[in-house]
Short mmCIF file of C-alpha atoms and ligand atoms in Angstrom, two decimals:
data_model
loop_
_atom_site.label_atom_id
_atom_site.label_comp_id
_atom_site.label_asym_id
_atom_site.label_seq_id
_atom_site.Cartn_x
_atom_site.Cartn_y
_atom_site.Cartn_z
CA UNK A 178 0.00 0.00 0.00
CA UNK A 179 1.47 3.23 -0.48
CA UNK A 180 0.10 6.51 1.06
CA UNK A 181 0.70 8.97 -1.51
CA UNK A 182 -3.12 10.98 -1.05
CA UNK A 183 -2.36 14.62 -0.92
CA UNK A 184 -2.88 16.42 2.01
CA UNK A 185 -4.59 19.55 2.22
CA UNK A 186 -1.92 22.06 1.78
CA UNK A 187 0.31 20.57 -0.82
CA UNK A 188 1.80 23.38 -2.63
CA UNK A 189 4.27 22.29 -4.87
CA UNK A 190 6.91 23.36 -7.80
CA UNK A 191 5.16 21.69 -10.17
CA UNK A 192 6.44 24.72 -12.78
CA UNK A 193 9.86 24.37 -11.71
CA UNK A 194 11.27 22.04 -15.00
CA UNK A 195 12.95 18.94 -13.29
CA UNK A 196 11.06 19.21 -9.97
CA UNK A 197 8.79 16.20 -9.52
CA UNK A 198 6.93 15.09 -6.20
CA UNK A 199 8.12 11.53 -5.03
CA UNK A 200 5.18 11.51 -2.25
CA UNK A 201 3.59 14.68 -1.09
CA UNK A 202 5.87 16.75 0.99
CA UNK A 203 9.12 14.96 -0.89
CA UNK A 204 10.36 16.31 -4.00
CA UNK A 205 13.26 15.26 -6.65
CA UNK A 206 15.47 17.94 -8.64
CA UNK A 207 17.61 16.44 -10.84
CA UNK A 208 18.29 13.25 -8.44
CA UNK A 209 18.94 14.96 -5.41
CA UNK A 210 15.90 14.34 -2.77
CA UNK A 211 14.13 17.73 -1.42
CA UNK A 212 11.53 18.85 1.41
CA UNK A 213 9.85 22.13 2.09
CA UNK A 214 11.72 23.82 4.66
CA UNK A 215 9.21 24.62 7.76
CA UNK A 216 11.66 27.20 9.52
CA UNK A 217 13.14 28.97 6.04
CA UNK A 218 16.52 30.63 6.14
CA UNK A 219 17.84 28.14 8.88
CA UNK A 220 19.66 24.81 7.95
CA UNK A 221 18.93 22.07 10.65
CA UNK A 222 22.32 20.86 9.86
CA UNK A 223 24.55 21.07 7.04
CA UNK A 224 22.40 20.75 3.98
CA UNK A 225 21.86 22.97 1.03
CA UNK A 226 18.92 24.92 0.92
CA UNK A 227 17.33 25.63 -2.56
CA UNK A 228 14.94 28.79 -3.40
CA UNK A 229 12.35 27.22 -6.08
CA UNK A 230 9.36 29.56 -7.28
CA UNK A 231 10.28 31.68 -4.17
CA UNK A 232 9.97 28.76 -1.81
CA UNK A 233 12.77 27.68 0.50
CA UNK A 234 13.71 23.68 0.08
CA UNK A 235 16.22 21.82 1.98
CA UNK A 236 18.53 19.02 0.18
CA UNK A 237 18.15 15.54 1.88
CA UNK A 238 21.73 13.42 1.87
CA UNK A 239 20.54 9.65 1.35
CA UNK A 240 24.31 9.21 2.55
CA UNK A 241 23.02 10.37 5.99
CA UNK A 242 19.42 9.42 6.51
CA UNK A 243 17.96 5.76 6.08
CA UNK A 244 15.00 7.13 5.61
CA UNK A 245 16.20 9.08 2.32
CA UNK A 246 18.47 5.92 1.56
CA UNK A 247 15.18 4.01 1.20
CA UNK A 248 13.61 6.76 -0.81
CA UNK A 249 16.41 6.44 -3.17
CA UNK A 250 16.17 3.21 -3.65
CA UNK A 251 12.50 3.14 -4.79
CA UNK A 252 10.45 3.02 -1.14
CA UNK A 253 6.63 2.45 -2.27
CA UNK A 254 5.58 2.83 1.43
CA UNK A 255 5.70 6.49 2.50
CA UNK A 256 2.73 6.88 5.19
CA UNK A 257 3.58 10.26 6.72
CA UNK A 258 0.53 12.60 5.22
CA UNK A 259 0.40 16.00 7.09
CA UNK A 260 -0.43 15.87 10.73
CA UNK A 261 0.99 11.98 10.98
CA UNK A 262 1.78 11.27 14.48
CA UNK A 263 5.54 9.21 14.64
CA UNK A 264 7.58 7.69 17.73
CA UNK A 265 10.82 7.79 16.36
CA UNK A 266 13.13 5.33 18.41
CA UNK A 267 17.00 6.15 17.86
CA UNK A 268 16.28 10.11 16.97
CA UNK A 269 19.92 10.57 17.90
CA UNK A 270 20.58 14.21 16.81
CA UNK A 271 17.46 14.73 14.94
CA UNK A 272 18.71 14.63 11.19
CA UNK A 273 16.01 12.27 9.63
CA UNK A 274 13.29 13.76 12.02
CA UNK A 275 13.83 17.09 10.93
CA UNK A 276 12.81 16.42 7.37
CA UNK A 277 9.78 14.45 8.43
CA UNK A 278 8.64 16.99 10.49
CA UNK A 279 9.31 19.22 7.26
CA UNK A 280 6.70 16.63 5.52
CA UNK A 281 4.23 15.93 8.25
CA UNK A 282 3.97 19.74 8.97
CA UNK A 283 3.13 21.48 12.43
CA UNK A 284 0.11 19.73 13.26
CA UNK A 285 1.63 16.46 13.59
CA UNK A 286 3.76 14.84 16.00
CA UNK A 287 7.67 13.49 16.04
CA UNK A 288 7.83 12.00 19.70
CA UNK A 289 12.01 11.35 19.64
CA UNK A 290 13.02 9.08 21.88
CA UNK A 291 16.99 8.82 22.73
CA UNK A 292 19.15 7.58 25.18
CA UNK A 293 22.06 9.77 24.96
CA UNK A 294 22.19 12.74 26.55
CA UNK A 295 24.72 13.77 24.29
CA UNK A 296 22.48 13.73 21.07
CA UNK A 297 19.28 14.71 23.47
CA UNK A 298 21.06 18.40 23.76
CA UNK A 299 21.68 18.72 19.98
CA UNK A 300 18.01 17.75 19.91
CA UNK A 301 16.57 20.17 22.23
CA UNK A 302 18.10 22.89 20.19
CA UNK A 303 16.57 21.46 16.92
CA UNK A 304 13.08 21.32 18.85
CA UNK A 305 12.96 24.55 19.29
CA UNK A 306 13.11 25.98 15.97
CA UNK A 307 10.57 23.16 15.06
CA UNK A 308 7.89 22.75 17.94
CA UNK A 309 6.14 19.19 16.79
CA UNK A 310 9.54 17.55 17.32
CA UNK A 311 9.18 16.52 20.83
CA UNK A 312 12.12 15.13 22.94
CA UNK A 313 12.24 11.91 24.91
CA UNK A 314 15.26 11.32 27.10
CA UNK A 315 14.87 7.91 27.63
CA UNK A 316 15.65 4.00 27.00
CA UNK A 317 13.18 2.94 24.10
CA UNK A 318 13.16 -1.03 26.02
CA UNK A 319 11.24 0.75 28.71
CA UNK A 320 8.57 2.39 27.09
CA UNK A 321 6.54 2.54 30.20
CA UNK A 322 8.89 5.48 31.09
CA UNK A 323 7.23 7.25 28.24
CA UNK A 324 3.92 6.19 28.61
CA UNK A 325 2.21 9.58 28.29
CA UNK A 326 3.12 9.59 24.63
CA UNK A 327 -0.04 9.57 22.54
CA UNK A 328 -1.17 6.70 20.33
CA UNK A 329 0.53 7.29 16.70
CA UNK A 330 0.24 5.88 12.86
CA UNK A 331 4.20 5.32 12.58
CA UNK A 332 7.04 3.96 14.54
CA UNK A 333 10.23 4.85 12.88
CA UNK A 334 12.96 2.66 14.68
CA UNK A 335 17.15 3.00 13.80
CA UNK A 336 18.66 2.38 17.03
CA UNK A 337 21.17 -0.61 16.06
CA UNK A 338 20.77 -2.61 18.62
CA UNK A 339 20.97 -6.58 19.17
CA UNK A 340 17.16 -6.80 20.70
CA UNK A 341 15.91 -4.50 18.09
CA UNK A 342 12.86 -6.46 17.22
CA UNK A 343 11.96 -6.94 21.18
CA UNK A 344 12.39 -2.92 20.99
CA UNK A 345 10.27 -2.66 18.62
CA UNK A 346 7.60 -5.42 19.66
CA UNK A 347 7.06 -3.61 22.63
CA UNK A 348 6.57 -0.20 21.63
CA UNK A 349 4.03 -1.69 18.65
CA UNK A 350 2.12 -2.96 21.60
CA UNK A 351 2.02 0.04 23.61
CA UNK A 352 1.60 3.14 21.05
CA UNK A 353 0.88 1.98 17.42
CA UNK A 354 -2.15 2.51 16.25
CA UNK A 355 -4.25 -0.69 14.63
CA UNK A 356 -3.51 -0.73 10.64
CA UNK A 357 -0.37 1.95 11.86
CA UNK A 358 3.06 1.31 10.09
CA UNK A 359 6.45 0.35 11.79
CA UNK A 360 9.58 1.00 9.54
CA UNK A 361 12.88 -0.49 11.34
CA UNK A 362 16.15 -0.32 9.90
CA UNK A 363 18.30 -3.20 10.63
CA UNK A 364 22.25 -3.10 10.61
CA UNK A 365 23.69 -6.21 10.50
CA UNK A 366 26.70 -6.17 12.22
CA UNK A 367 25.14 -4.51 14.69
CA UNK A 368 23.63 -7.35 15.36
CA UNK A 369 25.64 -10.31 14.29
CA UNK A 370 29.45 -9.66 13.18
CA UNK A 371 29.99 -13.01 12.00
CA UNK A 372 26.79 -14.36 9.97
CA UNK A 373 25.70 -13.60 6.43
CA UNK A 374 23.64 -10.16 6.64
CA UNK A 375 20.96 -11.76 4.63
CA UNK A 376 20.86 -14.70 7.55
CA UNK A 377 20.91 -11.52 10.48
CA UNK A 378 17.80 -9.76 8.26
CA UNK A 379 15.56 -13.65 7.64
CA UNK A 380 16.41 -13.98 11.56
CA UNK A 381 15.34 -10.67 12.62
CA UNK A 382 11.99 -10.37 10.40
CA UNK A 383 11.06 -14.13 11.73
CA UNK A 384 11.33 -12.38 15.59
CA UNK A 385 8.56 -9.09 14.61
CA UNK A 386 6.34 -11.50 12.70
CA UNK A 387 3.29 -10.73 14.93
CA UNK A 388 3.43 -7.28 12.40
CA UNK A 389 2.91 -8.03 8.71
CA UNK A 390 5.74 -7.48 6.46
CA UNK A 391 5.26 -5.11 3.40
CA UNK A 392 8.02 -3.96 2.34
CA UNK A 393 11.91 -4.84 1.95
CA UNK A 394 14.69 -2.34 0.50
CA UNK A 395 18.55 -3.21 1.30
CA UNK A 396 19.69 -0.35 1.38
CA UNK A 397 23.62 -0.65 0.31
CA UNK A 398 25.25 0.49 -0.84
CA UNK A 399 24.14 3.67 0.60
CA UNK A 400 24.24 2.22 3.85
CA UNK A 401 26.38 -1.31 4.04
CA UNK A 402 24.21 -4.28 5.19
CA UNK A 403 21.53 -2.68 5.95
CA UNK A 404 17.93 -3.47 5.01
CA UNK A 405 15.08 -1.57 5.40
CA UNK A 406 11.45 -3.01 6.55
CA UNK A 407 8.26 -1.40 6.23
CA UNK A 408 5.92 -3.53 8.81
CA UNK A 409 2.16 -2.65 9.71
CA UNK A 410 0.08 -3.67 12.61
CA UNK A 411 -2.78 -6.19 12.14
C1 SAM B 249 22.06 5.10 13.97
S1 SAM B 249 21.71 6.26 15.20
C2 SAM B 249 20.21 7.02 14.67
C3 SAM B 249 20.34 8.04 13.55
C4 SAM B 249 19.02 8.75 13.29
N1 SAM B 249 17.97 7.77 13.14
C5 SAM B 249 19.02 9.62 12.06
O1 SAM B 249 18.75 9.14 10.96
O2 SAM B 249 19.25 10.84 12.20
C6 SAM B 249 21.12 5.24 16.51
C7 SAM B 249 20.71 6.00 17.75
O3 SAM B 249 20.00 5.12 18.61
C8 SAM B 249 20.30 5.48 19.94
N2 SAM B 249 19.96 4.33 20.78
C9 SAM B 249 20.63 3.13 20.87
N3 SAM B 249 20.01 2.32 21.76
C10 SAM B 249 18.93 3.02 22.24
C11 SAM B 249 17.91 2.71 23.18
N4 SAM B 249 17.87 1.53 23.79
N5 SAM B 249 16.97 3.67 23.43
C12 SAM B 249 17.02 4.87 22.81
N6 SAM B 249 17.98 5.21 21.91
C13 SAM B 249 18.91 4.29 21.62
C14 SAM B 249 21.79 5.82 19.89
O4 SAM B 249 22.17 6.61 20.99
C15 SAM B 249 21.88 6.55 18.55
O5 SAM B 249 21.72 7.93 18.73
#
């Protein structure tokens, strides 16, 4: 299934020759991957920004998002319409989750949940610029520490860790939303040094089977031995 319906407030630069809308709120110029900066004149990072038909756009680097990795490499799942609510496990700094709070837009909801404190300040700064990214200083096993967080239509999960699927299993339980979509990147060395990463990924899907699998994408060599998995909740 892929959840391409517009939204309500989709302008885009349909005029701009090149420009073409990959899902609404994600745009490609000439290969490179765009969204519609929500705080214009201030990078999140280090990306380009773009002025198209007087409209500020920021460059996504599929060399340092999985999310725009997968995207690259032909994603047909995209289910993050405007005012999507996400628990985002492994936010770490907040790269990724800035552009999808660029694409969900200020009504919905990026609940980041990180364990380093580290990454949490570079976070906090981010989350103040852009309001609907909230932070979550906390160990995404124990989601009972965050149990306040509303119920939401995603869980985006990158933390590289060996229990990732018991990770994720439990905060599918607790937050996701029936018919809501988990997307889990899984790196396999992070989880097995020695096996075959296609062995790691068959071992790893077989542990979140209680969520239906609907989409695959390895994502290398963009990101080495890593796939991609779009699950959704029965
Ligand atoms: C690969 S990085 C995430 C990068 C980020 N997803 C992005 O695209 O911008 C993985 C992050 O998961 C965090 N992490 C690892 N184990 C965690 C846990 N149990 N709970 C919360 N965060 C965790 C790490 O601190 C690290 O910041």
């Amino acid at each position: 299934m892929t959840m391409s319906a517009p939204g309500r407030r989709r302008e885009h630069s349909g005029n701009v020759p090149g420009v073409s809308m990959q899902f609404p709120g994600v745009w490609r110029l000439r290969g490179k991957l765009l969204t519609r900066n929500a705080v214009p004149g201030i990078r999140a990072y280090s990306e380009d920004l773009l002025q198209l038909e007087g409209k500020e756009y920021r460059v996504w680097d599929p060399t340092r998002s999985k999310l725009a990795a997968a995207l690259v490499k032909g994603l047909r799942t995209f289910p993050f319409p405007l005012g999507a609510k996400v628990l985002y496990l492994g936010i770490a700094n907040g790269n990724t989750a800035s552009f999808l709070s660029d694409i969900i837009g200020p009504e919905g909801a990026v609940y980041g949940v990180e364990i380093s404190e580290r990454s949490m300040r570079d976070l906090a700064q981010l989350a103040q610029l852009r309001p609907h990214i909230i932070p979550v200083l906390a160990n995404a096993k124990l989601p009972g520490r965050y149990a306040w967080v509303e119920p939401v239509d995603v869980i985006y999960q990158d933390v590289a860790a060996d229990d990732q699927a018991e990770i994720l299993l439990r905060n599918a339980a607790r937050f996701l939303k029936k018919g809501g979509f988990a997307l889990l990147a899984i790196k396999a060395r992070s989880i097995d040094v020695t096996a075959p990463p296609e062995q790691v990924f068959r071992r790893e899907l077989a542990r979140v089977r209680a969520l239906e699998i609907v989409e695959e994408i390895r994502l290398d060599p963009l990101e080495k031995d890593h796939l991609f998995v779009v699950l959704r909740k029965p």
